[in-house]
């Protein structure tokens, strides 16, 4: 099949390269010329395990990148994988996505074959009509309102996690097809047929708005689960109890499940914070206040300050040199969007500490937030001479740190992710243990 993927960021690149790997002819469209050049050179524009190899294997063959929408009608399906960032009030900004939908519509107005346009981006159900309207606007009078006879609109939300995006795409827990047009659903079947031949996954067939609500509910549930274990974890800490021992035990109950019970600094990233806020804002616009979602956000917002309080108990932060280990919002990615490192660094600076930060891959991205921060080239360099350390991201390499702590001026570590082994000579505090 010929497939377009519009937007070549974290989702779009994974989708485009993975679809090419499944045997489809894929055109990746992005307005960013550097991204397009990287893809055509066989390089992934982002850090994501396995992605470089996939792009290198298929670039110039089944994967082609361009800034032009001209060839859009040549394909059967176009996926829109464009950013939907938060506005100040928490609602999502569909501006870039609508612009892409309109350009896709304009290009399709020139074609004559049936075509399915699928929203991969995460869009709150009440905002989905904005995207459909933008597509119709692009299609113009000839095709607008043709009831999906030639150009159909659908939603196919994505559930991949950064850091494991390629394997998550290849082995999904479920596929959600949001379209009420029969031929459009059949096209989605064709897109995913090679994937399903290798990995059996249930398909949920529904309308576009329900498909998007499934996406939001999925993220809200997981974010709230982490916030609940963090709320319980804060109680455990006060009681002198190890939350990880408690979590391991409650996770044995099938109704609870062992995953997403890692307590600590809470959730960051481009999805949980944005999507919970978007859901809260959209719900409150209807007059309903989602109490548990609001509490999940509140607990999450508290954790960075709690970590800094624990450090302050051991080190006078005013004038102290503090190593921050980890800048990415989770291991395996260079993404720093809403990373917990940001509020941790801000709180440390507010209390007068001089921060030296280290991350294996995310330093360059964090420079955009904190251009004047001191960045170290290794964890060892960051720790050398430091009066204290805060562990923010659970990178494996931090678990291997040992004698490196001896080079600290004062070997105090507050661990926000349960990665550091307690050892003699180290003053160690866990955030919820
Ligand atoms: N990042 C994730 O793990 C993840 C997972 C599931 C769903 N999502 C959702 O997927 C969507 C995309 O997220 P992302 O993290 O990949 O975003 P991103 O910012 O990494 O990528 C978006 C890309 O779209 C490009 N773009 C913007 N306007 C364009 C246009 N008019 N035409 C062509 N390209 C254009 C940008 O240059 C950028 O490369 C969001 O709605 C997000 O919520 C993200
Ligand atoms: O037990 C846990 C699990 C996760 N986290 C934190 O939660 C955040 C999100 O982690 P994760 O869900 O693994 O990564 P994302 O890439 O943000 O993926 C989430 O967001 C994506 C975008 O919507 C969805 O597609 C995925 O299904 C959903 O898991 C990170 O800061 C993690 O450190 C914890 O603190 N404890």
CSV table of C-alpha atoms and ligand atoms in Angstrom, one decimal, residues 11 122 158-164 168 215 218-219 222 226 229-230 244 258-273 275 300 329-331 338 340 392 394 417, ligand 2:
chain,number,residue,atom,x,y,z
A,11,UNK,CA,5.2,9.5,16.5
A,122,UNK,CA,-4.1,13.0,20.3
A,158,UNK,CA,-1.3,5.8,19.1
A,159,UNK,CA,-0.4,4.1,22.4
A,160,UNK,CA,3.4,3.8,21.9
A,161,UNK,CA,5.8,4.9,24.7
A,162,UNK,CA,8.9,6.8,24.0
A,163,UNK,CA,12.0,4.8,24.7
A,164,UNK,CA,10.2,1.6,23.5
A,168,UNK,CA,5.4,-0.9,21.2
A,215,UNK,CA,-6.8,7.4,24.1
A,218,UNK,CA,-6.0,5.2,28.7
A,219,UNK,CA,-3.5,8.0,29.6
A,222,UNK,CA,-2.1,5.3,33.9
A,226,UNK,CA,1.2,6.6,39.1
A,229,UNK,CA,1.1,5.1,44.2
A,230,UNK,CA,3.0,8.4,44.7
A,244,UNK,CA,8.4,-0.5,46.6
A,258,UNK,CA,2.3,-4.8,38.8
A,259,UNK,CA,2.9,-2.2,36.0
A,260,UNK,CA,3.0,1.6,36.5
A,261,UNK,CA,3.5,1.2,40.2
A,262,UNK,CA,7.0,2.8,40.3
A,263,UNK,CA,6.7,5.6,42.7
A,264,UNK,CA,9.0,8.6,42.9
A,265,UNK,CA,9.2,11.9,41.0
A,266,UNK,CA,6.0,11.3,39.0
A,267,UNK,CA,5.2,11.7,35.4
A,268,UNK,CA,6.6,14.0,32.8
A,269,UNK,CA,6.8,13.8,29.0
A,270,UNK,CA,4.9,15.1,26.1
A,271,UNK,CA,1.7,13.1,26.9
A,272,UNK,CA,0.6,12.5,30.5
A,273,UNK,CA,0.8,16.2,31.6
A,275,UNK,CA,-3.4,14.9,28.0
A,300,UNK,CA,2.3,14.9,40.5
A,329,UNK,CA,11.6,12.6,31.1
A,330,UNK,CA,12.3,8.9,31.1
A,331,UNK,CA,15.2,6.6,30.1
A,338,UNK,CA,7.7,18.4,30.8
A,340,UNK,CA,10.5,16.4,36.1
A,392,UNK,CA,15.8,12.4,38.3
A,394,UNK,CA,16.1,6.0,35.8
A,417,UNK,CA,13.6,6.9,40.8
B,2,LIG,O1,5.5,3.3,37.2
B,2,LIG,C1,5.7,4.3,36.6
B,2,LIG,C2,5.6,4.5,35.2
B,2,LIG,C3,5.9,5.7,34.6
B,2,LIG,N1,6.3,6.7,35.3
B,2,LIG,C4,6.6,8.0,34.7
B,2,LIG,O2,5.5,8.4,33.8
B,2,LIG,C5,6.0,9.1,32.7
B,2,LIG,C6,5.4,8.5,31.4
B,2,LIG,O3,6.0,7.2,31.2
B,2,LIG,P1,5.6,6.2,30.0
B,2,LIG,O4,4.2,6.0,30.0
B,2,LIG,O5,6.4,5.0,30.1
B,2,LIG,O6,6.1,7.0,28.7
B,2,LIG,P2,5.3,7.9,27.6
B,2,LIG,O7,6.2,7.8,26.4
B,2,LIG,O8,5.0,9.2,28.1
B,2,LIG,O9,4.0,7.0,27.2
B,2,LIG,C7,2.7,7.4,27.7
B,2,LIG,O10,2.2,8.5,26.8
B,2,LIG,C8,2.1,8.1,25.4
B,2,LIG,C9,1.6,9.3,24.7
B,2,LIG,O11,0.3,9.5,24.8
B,2,LIG,C10,1.2,6.9,25.3
B,2,LIG,O12,1.1,6.6,23.9
B,2,LIG,C11,1.7,5.7,26.1
B,2,LIG,O13,0.8,4.6,26.0
B,2,LIG,C12,1.8,6.2,27.6
B,2,LIG,O14,2.4,5.1,28.4
B,2,LIG,C13,7.5,9.1,32.8
B,2,LIG,O15,7.9,10.4,33.3
B,2,LIG,C14,7.8,8.0,33.7
B,2,LIG,O16,9.0,8.2,34.5
B,2,LIG,C15,6.4,6.6,36.7
B,2,LIG,O17,6.8,7.6,37.4
B,2,LIG,N2,6.1,5.4,37.3
